[in-house]
Tab-separated table of C-alpha atoms in Angstrom:
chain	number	residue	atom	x	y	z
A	1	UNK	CA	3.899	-29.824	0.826
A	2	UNK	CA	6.908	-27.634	-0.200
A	3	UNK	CA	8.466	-25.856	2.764
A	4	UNK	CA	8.073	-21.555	2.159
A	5	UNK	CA	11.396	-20.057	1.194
A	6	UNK	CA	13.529	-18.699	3.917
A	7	UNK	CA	14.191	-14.573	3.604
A	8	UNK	CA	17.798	-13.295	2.563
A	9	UNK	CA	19.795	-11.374	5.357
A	10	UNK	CA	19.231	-8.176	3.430
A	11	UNK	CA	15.378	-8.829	2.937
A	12	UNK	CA	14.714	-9.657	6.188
A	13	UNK	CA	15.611	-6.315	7.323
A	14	UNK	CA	13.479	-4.791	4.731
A	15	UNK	CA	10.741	-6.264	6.241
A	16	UNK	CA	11.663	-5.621	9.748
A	17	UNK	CA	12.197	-1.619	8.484
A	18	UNK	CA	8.638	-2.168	6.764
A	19	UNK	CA	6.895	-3.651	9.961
A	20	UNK	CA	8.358	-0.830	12.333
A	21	UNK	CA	6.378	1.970	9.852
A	22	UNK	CA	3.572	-0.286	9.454
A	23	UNK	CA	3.114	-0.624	13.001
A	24	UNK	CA	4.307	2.954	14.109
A	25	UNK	CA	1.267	4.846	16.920
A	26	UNK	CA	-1.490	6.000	14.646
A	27	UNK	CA	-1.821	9.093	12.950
A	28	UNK	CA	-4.824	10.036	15.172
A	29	UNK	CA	-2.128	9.709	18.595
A	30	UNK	CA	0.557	11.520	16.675
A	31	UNK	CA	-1.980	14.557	15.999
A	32	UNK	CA	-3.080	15.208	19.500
A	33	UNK	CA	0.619	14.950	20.506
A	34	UNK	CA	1.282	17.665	18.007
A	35	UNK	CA	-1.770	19.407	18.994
A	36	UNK	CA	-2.500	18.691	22.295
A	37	UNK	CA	-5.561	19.009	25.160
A	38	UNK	CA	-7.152	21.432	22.079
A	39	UNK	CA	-7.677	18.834	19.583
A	40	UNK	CA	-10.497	17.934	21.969
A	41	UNK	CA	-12.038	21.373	21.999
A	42	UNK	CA	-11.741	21.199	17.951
A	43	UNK	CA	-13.656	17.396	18.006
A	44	UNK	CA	-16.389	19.569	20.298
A	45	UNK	CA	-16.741	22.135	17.882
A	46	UNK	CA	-17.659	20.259	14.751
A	47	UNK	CA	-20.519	21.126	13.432
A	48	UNK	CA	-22.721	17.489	13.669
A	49	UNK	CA	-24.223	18.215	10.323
A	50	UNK	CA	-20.167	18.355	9.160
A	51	UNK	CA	-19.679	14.474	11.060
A	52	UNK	CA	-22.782	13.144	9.274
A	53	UNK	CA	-21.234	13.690	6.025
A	54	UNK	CA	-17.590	13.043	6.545
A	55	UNK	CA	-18.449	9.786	5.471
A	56	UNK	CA	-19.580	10.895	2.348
A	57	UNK	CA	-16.588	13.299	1.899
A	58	UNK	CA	-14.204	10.293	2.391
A	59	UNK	CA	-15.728	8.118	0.011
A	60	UNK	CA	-15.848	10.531	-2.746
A	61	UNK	CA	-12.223	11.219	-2.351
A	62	UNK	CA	-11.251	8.037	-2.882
A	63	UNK	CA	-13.041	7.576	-5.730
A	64	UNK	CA	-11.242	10.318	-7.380
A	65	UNK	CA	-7.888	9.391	-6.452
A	66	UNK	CA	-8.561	6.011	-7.678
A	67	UNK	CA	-9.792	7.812	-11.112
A	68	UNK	CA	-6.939	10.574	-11.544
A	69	UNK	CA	-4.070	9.811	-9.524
A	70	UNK	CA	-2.746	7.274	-11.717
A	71	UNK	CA	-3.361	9.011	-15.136
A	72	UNK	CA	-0.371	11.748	-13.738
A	73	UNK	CA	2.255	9.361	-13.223
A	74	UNK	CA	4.196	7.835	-15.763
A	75	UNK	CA	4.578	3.903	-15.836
A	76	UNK	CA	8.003	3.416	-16.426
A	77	UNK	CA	9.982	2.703	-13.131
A	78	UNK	CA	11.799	4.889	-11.409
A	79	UNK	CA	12.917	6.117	-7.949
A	80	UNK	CA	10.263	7.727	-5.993
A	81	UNK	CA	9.823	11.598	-5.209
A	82	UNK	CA	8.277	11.641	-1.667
A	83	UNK	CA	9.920	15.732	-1.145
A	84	UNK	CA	7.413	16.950	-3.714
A	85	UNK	CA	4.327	15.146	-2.691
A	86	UNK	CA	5.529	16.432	0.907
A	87	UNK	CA	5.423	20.232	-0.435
A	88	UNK	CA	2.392	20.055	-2.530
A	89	UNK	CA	0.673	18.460	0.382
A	90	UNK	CA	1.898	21.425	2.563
A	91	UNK	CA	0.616	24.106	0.601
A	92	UNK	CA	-2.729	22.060	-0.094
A	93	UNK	CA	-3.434	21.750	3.688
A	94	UNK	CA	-2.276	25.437	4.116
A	95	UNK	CA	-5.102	26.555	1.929
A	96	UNK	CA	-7.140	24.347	4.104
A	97	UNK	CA	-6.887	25.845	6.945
A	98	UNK	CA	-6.706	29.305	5.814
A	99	UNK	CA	-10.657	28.641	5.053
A	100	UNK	CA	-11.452	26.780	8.112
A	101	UNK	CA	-14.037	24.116	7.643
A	102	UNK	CA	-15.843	24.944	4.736
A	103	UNK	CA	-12.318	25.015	3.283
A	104	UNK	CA	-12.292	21.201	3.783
A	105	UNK	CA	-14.623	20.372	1.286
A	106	UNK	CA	-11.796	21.305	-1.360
A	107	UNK	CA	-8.946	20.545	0.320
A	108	UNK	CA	-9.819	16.953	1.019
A	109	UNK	CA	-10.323	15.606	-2.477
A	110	UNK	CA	-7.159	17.491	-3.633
A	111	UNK	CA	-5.039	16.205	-0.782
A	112	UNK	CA	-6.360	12.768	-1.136
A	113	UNK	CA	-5.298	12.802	-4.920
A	114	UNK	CA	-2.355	13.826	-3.928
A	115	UNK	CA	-1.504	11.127	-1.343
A	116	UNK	CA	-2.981	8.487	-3.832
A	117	UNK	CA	-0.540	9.971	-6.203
A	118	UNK	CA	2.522	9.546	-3.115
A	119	UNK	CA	1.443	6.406	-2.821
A	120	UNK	CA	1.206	5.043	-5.933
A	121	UNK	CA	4.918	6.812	-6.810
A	122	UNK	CA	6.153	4.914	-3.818
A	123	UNK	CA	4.617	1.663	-5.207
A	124	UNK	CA	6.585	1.970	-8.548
A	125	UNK	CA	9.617	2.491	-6.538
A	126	UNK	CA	8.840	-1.407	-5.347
A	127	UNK	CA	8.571	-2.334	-8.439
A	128	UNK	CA	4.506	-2.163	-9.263
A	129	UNK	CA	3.570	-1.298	-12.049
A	130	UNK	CA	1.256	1.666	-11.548
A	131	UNK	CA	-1.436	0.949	-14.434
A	132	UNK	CA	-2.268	-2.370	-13.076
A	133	UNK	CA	-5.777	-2.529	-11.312
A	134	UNK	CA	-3.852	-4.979	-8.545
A	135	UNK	CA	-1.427	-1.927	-7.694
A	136	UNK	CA	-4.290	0.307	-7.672
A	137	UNK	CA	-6.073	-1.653	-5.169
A	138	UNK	CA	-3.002	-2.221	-3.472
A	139	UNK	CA	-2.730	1.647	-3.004
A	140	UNK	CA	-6.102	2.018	-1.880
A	141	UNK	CA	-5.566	-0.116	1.124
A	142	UNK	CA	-3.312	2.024	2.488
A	143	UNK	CA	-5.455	4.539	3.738
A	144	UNK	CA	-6.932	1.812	5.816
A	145	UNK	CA	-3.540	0.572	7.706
A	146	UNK	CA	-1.020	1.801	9.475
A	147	UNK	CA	-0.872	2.605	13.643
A	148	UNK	CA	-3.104	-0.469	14.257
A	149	UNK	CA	-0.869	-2.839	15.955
A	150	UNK	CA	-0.496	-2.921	20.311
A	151	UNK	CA	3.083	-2.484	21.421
A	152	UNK	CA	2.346	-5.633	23.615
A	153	UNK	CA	0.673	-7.818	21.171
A	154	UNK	CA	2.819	-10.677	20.361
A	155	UNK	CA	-0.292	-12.652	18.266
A	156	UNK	CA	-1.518	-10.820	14.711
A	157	UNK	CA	-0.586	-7.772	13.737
A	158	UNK	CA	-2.969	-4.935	12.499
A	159	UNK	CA	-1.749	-4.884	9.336
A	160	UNK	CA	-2.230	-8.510	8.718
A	161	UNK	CA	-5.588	-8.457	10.280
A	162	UNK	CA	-6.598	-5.438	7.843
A	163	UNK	CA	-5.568	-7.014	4.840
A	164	UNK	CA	-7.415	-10.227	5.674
A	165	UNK	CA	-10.521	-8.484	6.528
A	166	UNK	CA	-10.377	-6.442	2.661
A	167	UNK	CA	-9.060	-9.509	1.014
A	168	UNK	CA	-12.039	-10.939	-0.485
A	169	UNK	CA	-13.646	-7.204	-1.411
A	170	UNK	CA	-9.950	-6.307	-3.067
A	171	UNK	CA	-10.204	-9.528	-5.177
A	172	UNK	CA	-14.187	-8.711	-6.379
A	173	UNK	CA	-12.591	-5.569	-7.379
A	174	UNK	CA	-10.037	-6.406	-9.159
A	175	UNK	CA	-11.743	-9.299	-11.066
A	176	UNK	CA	-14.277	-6.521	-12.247
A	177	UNK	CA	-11.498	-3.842	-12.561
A	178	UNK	CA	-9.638	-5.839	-14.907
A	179	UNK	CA	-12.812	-6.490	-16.987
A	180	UNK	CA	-14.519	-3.356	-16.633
A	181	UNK	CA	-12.542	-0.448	-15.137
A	182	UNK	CA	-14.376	2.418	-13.809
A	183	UNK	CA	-17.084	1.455	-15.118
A	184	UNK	CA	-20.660	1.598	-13.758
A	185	UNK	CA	-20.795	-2.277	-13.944
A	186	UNK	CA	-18.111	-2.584	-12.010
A	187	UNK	CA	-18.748	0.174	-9.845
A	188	UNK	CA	-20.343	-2.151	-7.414
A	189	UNK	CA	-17.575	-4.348	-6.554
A	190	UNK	CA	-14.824	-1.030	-6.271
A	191	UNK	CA	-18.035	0.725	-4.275
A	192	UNK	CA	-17.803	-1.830	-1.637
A	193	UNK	CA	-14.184	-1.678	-0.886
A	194	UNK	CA	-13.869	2.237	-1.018
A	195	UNK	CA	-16.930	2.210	1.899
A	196	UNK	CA	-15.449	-0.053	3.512
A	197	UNK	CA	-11.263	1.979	3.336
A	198	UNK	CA	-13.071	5.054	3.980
A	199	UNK	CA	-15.144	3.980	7.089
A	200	UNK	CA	-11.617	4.473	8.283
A	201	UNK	CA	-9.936	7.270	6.833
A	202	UNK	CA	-12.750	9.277	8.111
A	203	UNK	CA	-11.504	9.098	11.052
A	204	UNK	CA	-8.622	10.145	10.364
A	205	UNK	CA	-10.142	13.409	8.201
A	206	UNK	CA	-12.367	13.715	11.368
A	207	UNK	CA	-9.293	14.430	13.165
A	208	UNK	CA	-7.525	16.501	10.942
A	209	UNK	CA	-11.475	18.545	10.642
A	210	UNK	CA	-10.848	18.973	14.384
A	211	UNK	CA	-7.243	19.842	14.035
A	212	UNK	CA	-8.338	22.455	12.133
A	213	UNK	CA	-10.897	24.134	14.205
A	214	UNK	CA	-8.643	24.725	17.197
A	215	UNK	CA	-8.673	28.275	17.917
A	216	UNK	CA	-5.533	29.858	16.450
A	217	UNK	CA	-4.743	26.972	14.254
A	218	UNK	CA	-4.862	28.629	10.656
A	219	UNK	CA	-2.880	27.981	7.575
A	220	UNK	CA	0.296	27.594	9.888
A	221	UNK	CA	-0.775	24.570	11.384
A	222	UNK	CA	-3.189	23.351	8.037
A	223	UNK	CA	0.459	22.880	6.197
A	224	UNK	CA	1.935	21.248	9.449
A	225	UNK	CA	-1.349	18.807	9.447
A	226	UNK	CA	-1.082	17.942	6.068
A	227	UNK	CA	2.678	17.059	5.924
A	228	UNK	CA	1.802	14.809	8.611
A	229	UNK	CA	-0.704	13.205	7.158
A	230	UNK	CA	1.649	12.743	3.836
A	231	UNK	CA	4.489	11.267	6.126
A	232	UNK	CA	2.197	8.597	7.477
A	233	UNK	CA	0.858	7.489	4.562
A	234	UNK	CA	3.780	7.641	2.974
A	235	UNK	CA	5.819	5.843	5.590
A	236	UNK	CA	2.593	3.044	5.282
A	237	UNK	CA	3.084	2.900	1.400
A	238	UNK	CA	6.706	2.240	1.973
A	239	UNK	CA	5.804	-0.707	4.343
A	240	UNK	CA	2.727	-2.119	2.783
A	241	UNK	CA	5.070	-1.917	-0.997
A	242	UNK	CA	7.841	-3.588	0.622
A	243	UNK	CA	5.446	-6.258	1.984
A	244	UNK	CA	4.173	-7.095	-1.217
A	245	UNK	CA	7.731	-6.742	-3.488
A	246	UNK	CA	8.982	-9.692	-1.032
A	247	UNK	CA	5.413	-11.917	-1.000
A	248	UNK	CA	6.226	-11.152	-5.123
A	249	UNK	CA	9.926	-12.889	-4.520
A	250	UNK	CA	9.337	-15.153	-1.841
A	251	UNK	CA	5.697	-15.765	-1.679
A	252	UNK	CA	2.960	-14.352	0.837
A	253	UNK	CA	3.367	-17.402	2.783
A	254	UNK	CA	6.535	-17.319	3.652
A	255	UNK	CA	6.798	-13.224	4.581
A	256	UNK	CA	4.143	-13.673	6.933
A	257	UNK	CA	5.965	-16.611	8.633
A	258	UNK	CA	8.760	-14.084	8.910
A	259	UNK	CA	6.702	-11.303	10.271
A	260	UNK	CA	5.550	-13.434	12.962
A	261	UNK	CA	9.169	-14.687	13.962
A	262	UNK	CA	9.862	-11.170	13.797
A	263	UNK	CA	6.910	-10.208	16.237
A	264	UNK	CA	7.630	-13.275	18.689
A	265	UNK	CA	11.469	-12.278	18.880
A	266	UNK	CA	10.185	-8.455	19.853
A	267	UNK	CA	7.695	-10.156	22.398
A	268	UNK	CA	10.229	-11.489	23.819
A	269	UNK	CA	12.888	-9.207	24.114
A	270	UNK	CA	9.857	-6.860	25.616
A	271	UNK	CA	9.505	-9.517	28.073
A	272	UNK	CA	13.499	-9.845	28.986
A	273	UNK	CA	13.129	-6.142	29.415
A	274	UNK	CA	10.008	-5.869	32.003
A	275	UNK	CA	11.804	-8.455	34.008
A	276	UNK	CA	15.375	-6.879	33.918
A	277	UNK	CA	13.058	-3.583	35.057
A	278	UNK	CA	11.199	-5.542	37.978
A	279	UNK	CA	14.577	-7.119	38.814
A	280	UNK	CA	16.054	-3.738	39.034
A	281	UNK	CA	13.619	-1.739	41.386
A	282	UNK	CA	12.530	-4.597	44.167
């Protein structure tokens, strides 16, 4: 059995950097610390008839990012542009929240595109190449990690744990992607892996729904809530991208062995910590 490649100095701090965004407090915790005690009036005030069909909202959004963001970027690689997608996302949640709720309904589809679009600009920066049905995939997935890992959980990580859970969906997919496309006979296949992404990004619109409704809230904080959410998925591109440009080098393998010394040596410098602490105050 050949023995997995050992990282490079220089990539093993890539994939430290890429773990620490990957593993970051969710986007839901960072919200209600920008927020505060309100977000919890603004989850009260959401009309039920609104949560029955977030669902719904989510999975349609995905779907079109998956059919237009890629047709606006160009293949050929370059750098990525994450100030833009930061601004357009800005004035795309400001117009949100100017509306309120019914607002929403608009706003999410565009702002989904448009972090599909971040995303995928962030991928070709790593190296993918953005009309490939793998890198689409790839950039789908992202709006189920991110914020899932315990501070004090020294076993799997979230991220690892997400991507094995979509693996065999993501590989349907892509065998019918790369036959079919968008077709409707391979709608089935891509179907099954956008339910099962946006089961969990509607949280996370659920959220921003409630951000929205907080009394006093507005445009103001609509921009504020969207550059948010285009920093964390951003910052989760740029982790899951890195990831995947090292399994491309080194093999997938071999990364996660890495990842795992990586999360053992944190355990136990958490632990050298906690007993310096106890130590300290007896």
């Amino acid at each position: 059995m050949t023995e997995p490649l050992i990282l490079a100095d220089t990539d093993l701090r890539a994939l430290a950097e890429a773990r620490l965004l990957l593993e970051r407090p969710s986007l839901a915790a960072r919200l209600s610390s920008f927020i505060g005690s309100p977000l919890e009036k603004g989850m009260a005030r959401l009309p039920a008839s609104w949560r029955g069909k977030v669902g719904a909202l989510a999975h349609d959004a995905l779907l079109k990012a998956m059919e237009t963001a890629a047709r606006t970027l160009q293949p050929a690689p370059r750098e990525a542009s994450p100030r833009l997608h930061k601004l357009l996302g800005s004035v795309s949640g400001a117009g949100g929240g100017a509306f309120g709720l019914a607002g929403l309904t608009v706003e999410v589809p565009l702002s989904t595109v448009l972090i599909m679009r971040a995303i995928l600009d962030i991928a070709r920066g790593e190296g993918e190449d953005v009309s490939a049905s793998q890198t689409r995939l790839a950039a789908l997935e992202v709006f189920a990690l991110g914020g899932n890992a315990s501070a004090d959980d020294a076993t799997e990580s979230g991220y690892y744990a997400v991507r094995a859970a979509l693996a065999s969906t993501v590989s349907e997919a892509a065998r019918h992607f790369a036959q079919r496309g968008l077709s409707s006979e391979g709608a089935p296949a891509l179907a099954r892996l956008i339910t099962l992404v946006a089961a969990r990004y509607k949280v996370q619109l659920t959220q921003k729904a409630a951000g929205m409704l907080v009394p006093g809230i507005g445009a103001a904080a609509g921009a504020t809530i969207n550059l948010m959410f285009m920093n964390h998925f951003q910052d989760v591109s740029r982790g899951h991208f890195t990831v995947r440009r090292l399994e491309r080098q080194y093999g997938a393998d071999a990364v996660h062995s890495a990842w795992q010394a990586l999360q053992a040596q944190d355990a136990r410098a958490r632990g050298r910590a906690r007993a310096f602490h106890t130590d300290t105050t007896r």
